[in-house]
Amino acid sequence: MKMRDFVIMTDSCCDMTAAMAKDLELEVLPLSLNMGQDVYRNWLDGREIGFEDFYARIRAGETATTSAVSVGEFEDAMRPILAQGKDILCINFSSALSTTYQSATIAAGDLRSEFPEAKIFVVDSLCASLGQGLLLYLCAQQKREGRSIGEVRAYAEATKGNICHWFTVDDLNHLKRGGRISAATALFGTMLSIKPVMHVDDGGHLTPVSKARGRKASLLALVDQMEKNAVDSAHGPVFISHGDCEGDALLVADEVVRRFGNNDIHLNYVGPVIGNHSGPGTVALFFVGHKR
């Protein structure tokens, strides 16, 4: 029996470039950002709010709130694909950070009765930003190699716990507003130029791990973690995202090249939804490791 075709679906918190998502044939649904009286959808190409514009407004003191992809939006995106006789593998932003995964799960459940012959699998990536992007990239390669939807789903579940997320921020006040650190920690950290080194843990939560004195030290600390834990430092794909600080992201990329000779490096912005919580000046490094 011929294997049914399937589509890999995700959401915009994967923070991939629009070009990469198109090349990988991903179906990407946008989360939303509310700034002032306006609502912007977080498309990967920045068509409703550009990345530089967003960060300029945040630096100017504007605040925003974010919204997950709704059940109805998932149903509206899934139904035409299923009507074409295709299956769906939906890999979403960490359930510890958004209700998007729950929305996808409910939508899939609602549509199974309408399309009883279809396979609709939903995976909680437990990843964020280009960590989610890296998992999707690897899954898309599996699909290209001819794996079935069940095989790619199993690969995603087996691999997501090895997607390492290491990041630092330049301004502690954004983490304070998000409840990630205390006001006192933000105050003294700012006074002493202490920068947190954080990661996303096995449960998909943002977790402080260590501290570095000064910006450059915190950036190099990300590469230190890659040196300790990467499965293949020299050849595995490396993703780097940044909160409108490309120069700092390039410093990290250059250090990866210098230490490991790895040139399989992909850079992009931290999108507005995640950037609203992490702030300008965020730099994050993602790679496949032995463990998170």
CSV table of C-alpha atoms in Angstrom, one decimal:
chain,number,residue,atom,x,y,z
A,1,MET,CA,0.0,0.0,0.0
A,2,LYS,CA,1.3,3.5,-0.9
A,3,MET,CA,2.4,5.6,2.0
A,4,ARG,CA,0.2,8.7,2.5
A,5,ASP,CA,1.9,12.0,2.2
A,6,PHE,CA,2.0,14.2,5.2
A,7,VAL,CA,2.6,17.8,6.2
A,8,ILE,CA,4.8,19.0,9.1
A,9,MET,CA,3.0,21.8,10.8
A,10,THR,CA,4.3,24.2,13.5
A,11,ASP,CA,4.0,27.7,14.9
A,12,SER,CA,5.9,30.9,14.6
A,13,CYS,CA,7.8,30.5,17.8
A,14,CYS,CA,10.2,28.2,15.9
A,15,ASP,CA,11.8,31.6,14.8
A,16,MET,CA,13.1,30.2,11.5
A,17,THR,CA,13.6,32.4,8.6
A,18,ALA,CA,10.7,32.4,6.2
A,19,ALA,CA,13.0,31.1,3.5
A,20,MET,CA,14.1,28.1,5.5
A,21,ALA,CA,10.5,27.2,6.5
A,22,LYS,CA,9.5,27.4,2.8
A,23,ASP,CA,12.4,25.2,1.7
A,24,LEU,CA,11.5,22.6,4.3
A,25,GLU,CA,7.8,22.8,3.2
A,26,LEU,CA,6.6,23.6,6.7
A,27,GLU,CA,3.1,24.9,7.4
A,28,VAL,CA,3.6,27.6,10.0
A,29,LEU,CA,0.8,29.2,12.1
A,30,PRO,CA,1.5,32.6,13.7
A,31,LEU,CA,1.1,33.5,17.4
A,32,SER,CA,0.0,37.0,18.0
A,33,LEU,CA,1.4,40.1,19.7
A,34,ASN,CA,-0.7,42.9,21.2
A,35,MET,CA,1.0,46.4,21.3
A,36,GLY,CA,-1.0,49.4,22.2
A,37,GLN,CA,-4.3,49.3,20.3
A,38,ASP,CA,-2.9,47.0,17.6
A,39,VAL,CA,-2.7,43.2,17.2
A,40,TYR,CA,0.1,41.8,15.0
A,41,ARG,CA,0.5,38.2,13.9
A,42,ASN,CA,4.0,36.9,14.3
A,43,TRP,CA,4.6,35.8,10.7
A,44,LEU,CA,8.1,34.5,10.0
A,45,ASP,CA,8.7,37.1,7.3
A,46,GLY,CA,7.7,40.0,9.6
A,47,ARG,CA,5.0,41.1,7.3
A,48,GLU,CA,2.8,42.6,10.0
A,49,ILE,CA,5.5,43.8,12.4
A,50,GLY,CA,9.2,43.9,11.4
A,51,PHE,CA,11.8,42.6,13.8
A,52,GLU,CA,13.8,45.8,13.9
A,53,ASP,CA,10.6,47.8,14.4
A,54,PHE,CA,9.5,45.6,17.2
A,55,TYR,CA,12.8,45.8,19.1
A,56,ALA,CA,13.0,49.6,18.6
A,57,ARG,CA,9.5,50.0,20.1
A,58,ILE,CA,10.5,47.7,23.1
A,59,ARG,CA,13.6,49.8,23.6
A,60,ALA,CA,11.5,52.9,23.6
A,61,GLY,CA,9.5,51.5,26.5
A,62,GLU,CA,6.4,50.1,24.8
A,63,THR,CA,5.0,46.9,26.4
A,64,ALA,CA,3.2,44.0,24.7
A,65,THR,CA,1.2,40.9,25.5
A,66,THR,CA,1.2,37.7,23.5
A,67,SER,CA,-1.5,35.2,22.4
A,68,ALA,CA,-1.2,31.5,21.5
A,69,VAL,CA,-2.6,30.0,18.3
A,70,SER,CA,-6.2,29.2,18.9
A,71,VAL,CA,-8.0,25.9,18.4
A,72,GLY,CA,-10.1,27.4,15.6
A,73,GLU,CA,-6.9,28.6,13.8
A,74,PHE,CA,-5.4,25.2,14.0
A,75,GLU,CA,-8.7,23.6,12.7
A,76,ASP,CA,-8.8,26.1,9.8
A,77,ALA,CA,-5.2,25.3,8.8
A,78,MET,CA,-5.5,21.5,9.3
A,79,ARG,CA,-8.8,20.9,7.5
A,80,PRO,CA,-7.8,21.8,3.9
A,81,ILE,CA,-4.6,19.6,4.3
A,82,LEU,CA,-6.7,16.6,5.5
A,83,ALA,CA,-9.3,17.2,2.8
A,84,GLN,CA,-6.4,16.7,0.3
A,85,GLY,CA,-5.9,13.2,1.7
A,86,LYS,CA,-2.7,14.1,3.6
A,87,ASP,CA,-1.8,13.4,7.2
A,88,ILE,CA,-0.4,16.0,9.7
A,89,LEU,CA,2.5,16.0,12.1
A,90,CYS,CA,2.2,19.1,14.3
A,91,ILE,CA,5.3,20.0,16.3
A,92,ASN,CA,4.7,23.0,18.7
A,93,PHE,CA,6.3,25.5,21.0
A,94,SER,CA,6.9,24.2,24.6
A,95,SER,CA,3.7,23.6,26.6
A,96,ALA,CA,5.6,25.0,29.6
A,97,LEU,CA,5.7,28.4,27.9
A,98,SER,CA,2.5,28.6,25.8
A,99,THR,CA,-1.0,27.0,25.4
A,100,THR,CA,-0.3,26.6,21.6
A,101,TYR,CA,0.4,22.9,22.0
A,102,GLN,CA,-2.9,22.4,23.9
A,103,SER,CA,-4.8,24.2,21.1
A,104,ALA,CA,-3.3,21.9,18.5
A,105,THR,CA,-4.1,18.9,20.5
A,106,ILE,CA,-7.8,19.9,20.9
A,107,ALA,CA,-8.0,20.8,17.2
A,108,ALA,CA,-6.6,17.4,16.2
A,109,GLY,CA,-9.1,15.6,18.5
A,110,ASP,CA,-12.0,17.5,17.0
A,111,LEU,CA,-10.9,16.7,13.4
A,112,ARG,CA,-10.3,13.0,13.9
A,113,SER,CA,-14.0,12.3,13.8
A,114,GLU,CA,-14.3,14.3,10.6
A,115,PHE,CA,-11.4,12.6,9.0
A,116,PRO,CA,-11.3,9.1,10.6
A,117,GLU,CA,-8.8,7.7,8.0
A,118,ALA,CA,-6.3,10.5,8.7
A,119,LYS,CA,-3.3,10.5,11.0
A,120,ILE,CA,-3.0,13.7,13.0
A,121,PHE,CA,-0.1,13.6,15.5
A,122,VAL,CA,0.8,16.5,17.8
A,123,VAL,CA,4.2,16.7,19.5
A,124,ASP,CA,5.1,19.0,22.4
A,125,SER,CA,8.6,20.0,21.4
A,126,LEU,CA,9.5,21.2,24.9
A,127,CYS,CA,11.6,23.6,22.8
A,128,ALA,CA,11.6,27.4,22.1
A,129,SER,CA,12.8,29.7,19.4
A,130,LEU,CA,15.4,28.2,17.1
A,131,GLY,CA,15.6,25.2,19.4
A,132,GLN,CA,12.2,24.4,18.1
A,133,GLY,CA,13.5,25.4,14.7
A,134,LEU,CA,16.4,22.9,15.0
A,135,LEU,CA,14.1,20.1,15.9
A,136,LEU,CA,11.8,20.9,12.9
A,137,TYR,CA,14.9,21.1,10.6
A,138,LEU,CA,16.0,17.6,11.7
A,139,CYS,CA,12.5,16.2,11.3
A,140,ALA,CA,12.2,17.7,7.9
A,141,GLN,CA,15.4,15.9,6.9
A,142,GLN,CA,13.9,12.6,8.1
A,143,LYS,CA,10.9,13.2,6.0
A,144,ARG,CA,13.1,14.0,2.9
A,145,GLU,CA,14.8,10.7,3.5
A,146,GLY,CA,11.5,8.9,3.0
A,147,ARG,CA,10.5,8.2,6.6
A,148,SER,CA,6.8,7.7,7.4
A,149,ILE,CA,4.8,10.1,9.6
A,150,GLY,CA,5.0,7.6,12.4
A,151,GLU,CA,8.7,7.3,12.1
A,152,VAL,CA,9.2,11.0,12.0
A,153,ARG,CA,6.9,11.4,15.0
A,154,ALA,CA,9.0,8.8,16.9
A,155,TYR,CA,12.2,10.6,15.9
A,156,ALA,CA,10.8,13.9,17.2
A,157,GLU,CA,9.9,12.4,20.5
A,158,ALA,CA,13.2,10.7,20.9
A,159,THR,CA,15.3,13.7,19.8
A,160,LYS,CA,13.6,16.7,21.5
A,161,GLY,CA,15.3,16.0,24.8
A,162,ASN,CA,18.7,16.4,23.1
A,163,ILE,CA,18.0,19.8,21.7
A,164,CYS,CA,20.2,22.1,23.8
A,165,HIS,CA,19.1,25.7,24.4
A,166,TRP,CA,21.7,28.0,25.9
A,167,PHE,CA,21.1,31.8,26.1
A,168,THR,CA,22.0,35.0,27.8
A,169,VAL,CA,20.3,38.4,28.0
A,170,ASP,CA,21.8,41.9,28.1
A,171,ASP,CA,19.0,43.5,30.1
A,172,LEU,CA,17.8,41.7,33.2
A,173,ASN,CA,14.7,43.9,33.6
A,174,HIS,CA,12.9,41.9,30.9
A,175,LEU,CA,13.4,38.7,32.8
A,176,LYS,CA,12.3,40.5,36.0
A,177,ARG,CA,9.0,41.6,34.3
A,178,GLY,CA,8.4,38.1,33.2
A,179,GLY,CA,8.9,36.8,36.7
A,180,ARG,CA,12.0,34.8,35.8
A,181,ILE,CA,14.2,36.6,38.3
A,182,SER,CA,13.6,38.8,41.3
A,183,ALA,CA,13.7,42.6,41.3
A,184,ALA,CA,16.7,42.5,43.7
A,185,THR,CA,18.6,40.1,41.4
A,186,ALA,CA,17.9,42.4,38.4
A,187,LEU,CA,19.0,45.5,40.3
A,188,PHE,CA,22.3,44.1,41.7
A,189,GLY,CA,23.0,42.2,38.5
A,190,THR,CA,22.7,45.3,36.5
A,191,MET,CA,24.9,47.3,38.9
A,192,LEU,CA,27.6,44.6,38.8
A,193,SER,CA,27.3,43.8,35.1
A,194,ILE,CA,26.3,40.2,35.9
A,195,LYS,CA,24.8,38.4,33.0
A,196,PRO,CA,22.7,35.2,33.5
A,197,VAL,CA,23.5,32.0,31.5
A,198,MET,CA,20.3,30.1,31.1
A,199,HIS,CA,18.9,27.1,29.4
A,200,VAL,CA,15.6,25.3,28.6
A,201,ASP,CA,15.4,22.3,30.9
A,202,ASP,CA,13.9,18.8,30.2
A,203,GLY,CA,10.4,20.1,31.1
A,204,GLY,CA,10.6,23.0,28.6
A,205,HIS,CA,11.1,25.7,31.2
A,206,LEU,CA,13.6,28.6,31.2
A,207,THR,CA,16.1,28.0,34.0
A,208,PRO,CA,19.0,30.0,35.2
A,209,VAL,CA,22.2,27.9,35.4
A,210,SER,CA,25.1,30.2,36.0
A,211,LYS,CA,26.3,33.8,35.9
A,212,ALA,CA,29.1,35.6,34.0
A,213,ARG,CA,30.7,38.9,34.6
A,214,GLY,CA,30.3,41.0,31.5
A,215,ARG,CA,28.7,40.6,28.2
A,216,LYS,CA,31.5,38.9,26.3
A,217,ALA,CA,32.1,36.4,29.0
A,218,SER,CA,28.4,35.4,28.9
A,219,LEU,CA,28.5,34.9,25.2
A,220,LEU,CA,31.6,32.7,25.4
A,221,ALA,CA,29.9,30.8,28.2
A,222,LEU,CA,27.3,29.6,25.6
A,223,VAL,CA,30.0,28.1,23.5
A,224,ASP,CA,31.6,26.5,26.6
A,225,GLN,CA,28.3,24.6,27.0
A,226,MET,CA,28.4,23.4,23.4
A,227,GLU,CA,32.0,22.2,24.0
A,228,LYS,CA,30.9,20.2,27.0
A,229,ASN,CA,27.8,18.6,25.6
A,230,ALA,CA,27.5,18.6,21.8
A,231,VAL,CA,27.2,15.3,20.1
A,232,ASP,CA,29.1,16.5,17.1
A,233,SER,CA,30.7,19.9,17.6
A,234,ALA,CA,32.4,19.9,14.2
A,235,HIS,CA,29.5,18.9,11.9
A,236,GLY,CA,26.1,19.0,13.5
A,237,PRO,CA,23.8,21.9,12.6
A,238,VAL,CA,24.1,24.9,14.9
A,239,PHE,CA,21.3,27.5,15.2
A,240,ILE,CA,21.8,31.0,16.8
A,241,SER,CA,19.0,33.5,17.5
A,242,HIS,CA,19.4,37.1,18.7
A,243,GLY,CA,17.3,39.9,20.0
A,244,ASP,CA,18.3,42.5,17.4
A,245,CYS,CA,22.1,42.2,18.3
A,246,GLU,CA,23.5,40.5,15.2
A,247,GLY,CA,27.0,41.5,16.1
A,248,ASP,CA,26.9,39.5,19.3
A,249,ALA,CA,25.4,36.5,17.5
A,250,LEU,CA,28.2,36.7,15.0
A,251,LEU,CA,30.7,36.7,17.8
A,252,VAL,CA,29.2,33.4,19.1
A,253,ALA,CA,29.2,32.0,15.5
A,254,ASP,CA,32.8,33.0,15.0
A,255,GLU,CA,33.8,31.3,18.3
A,256,VAL,CA,32.0,28.1,17.2
A,257,VAL,CA,33.9,28.1,13.9
A,258,ARG,CA,37.2,28.9,15.7
A,259,ARG,CA,36.9,26.1,18.3
A,260,PHE,CA,35.2,23.4,16.3
A,261,GLY,CA,35.6,24.3,12.6
A,262,ASN,CA,31.8,24.0,12.2
A,263,ASN,CA,30.4,26.0,9.3
A,264,ASP,CA,26.8,24.6,9.4
A,265,ILE,CA,25.5,27.7,11.3
A,266,HIS,CA,22.1,29.4,10.9
A,267,LEU,CA,21.3,32.8,12.4
A,268,ASN,CA,18.0,34.6,12.8
A,269,TYR,CA,16.1,37.0,15.0
A,270,VAL,CA,14.3,36.0,18.2
A,271,GLY,CA,10.8,36.7,17.0
A,272,PRO,CA,8.5,39.2,18.7
A,273,VAL,CA,6.5,36.7,20.7
A,274,ILE,CA,9.5,35.3,22.5
A,275,GLY,CA,11.5,38.6,22.3
A,276,ASN,CA,8.7,40.3,24.2
A,277,HIS,CA,9.8,38.2,27.3
A,278,SER,CA,13.5,37.9,26.7
A,279,GLY,CA,14.1,41.5,25.4
A,280,PRO,CA,16.6,43.1,23.1
A,281,GLY,CA,20.2,41.8,23.4
A,282,THR,CA,19.2,38.2,23.9
A,283,VAL,CA,21.6,35.7,22.3
A,284,ALA,CA,20.8,32.0,22.2
A,285,LEU,CA,22.8,29.0,20.9
A,286,PHE,CA,21.1,25.7,19.9
A,287,PHE,CA,22.7,22.3,19.1
A,288,VAL,CA,22.2,18.6,19.5
A,289,GLY,CA,23.7,17.4,22.7
A,290,HIS,CA,24.0,14.2,24.8
A,291,LYS,CA,21.4,15.7,27.1
A,292,ARG,CA,20.0,19.1,27.8
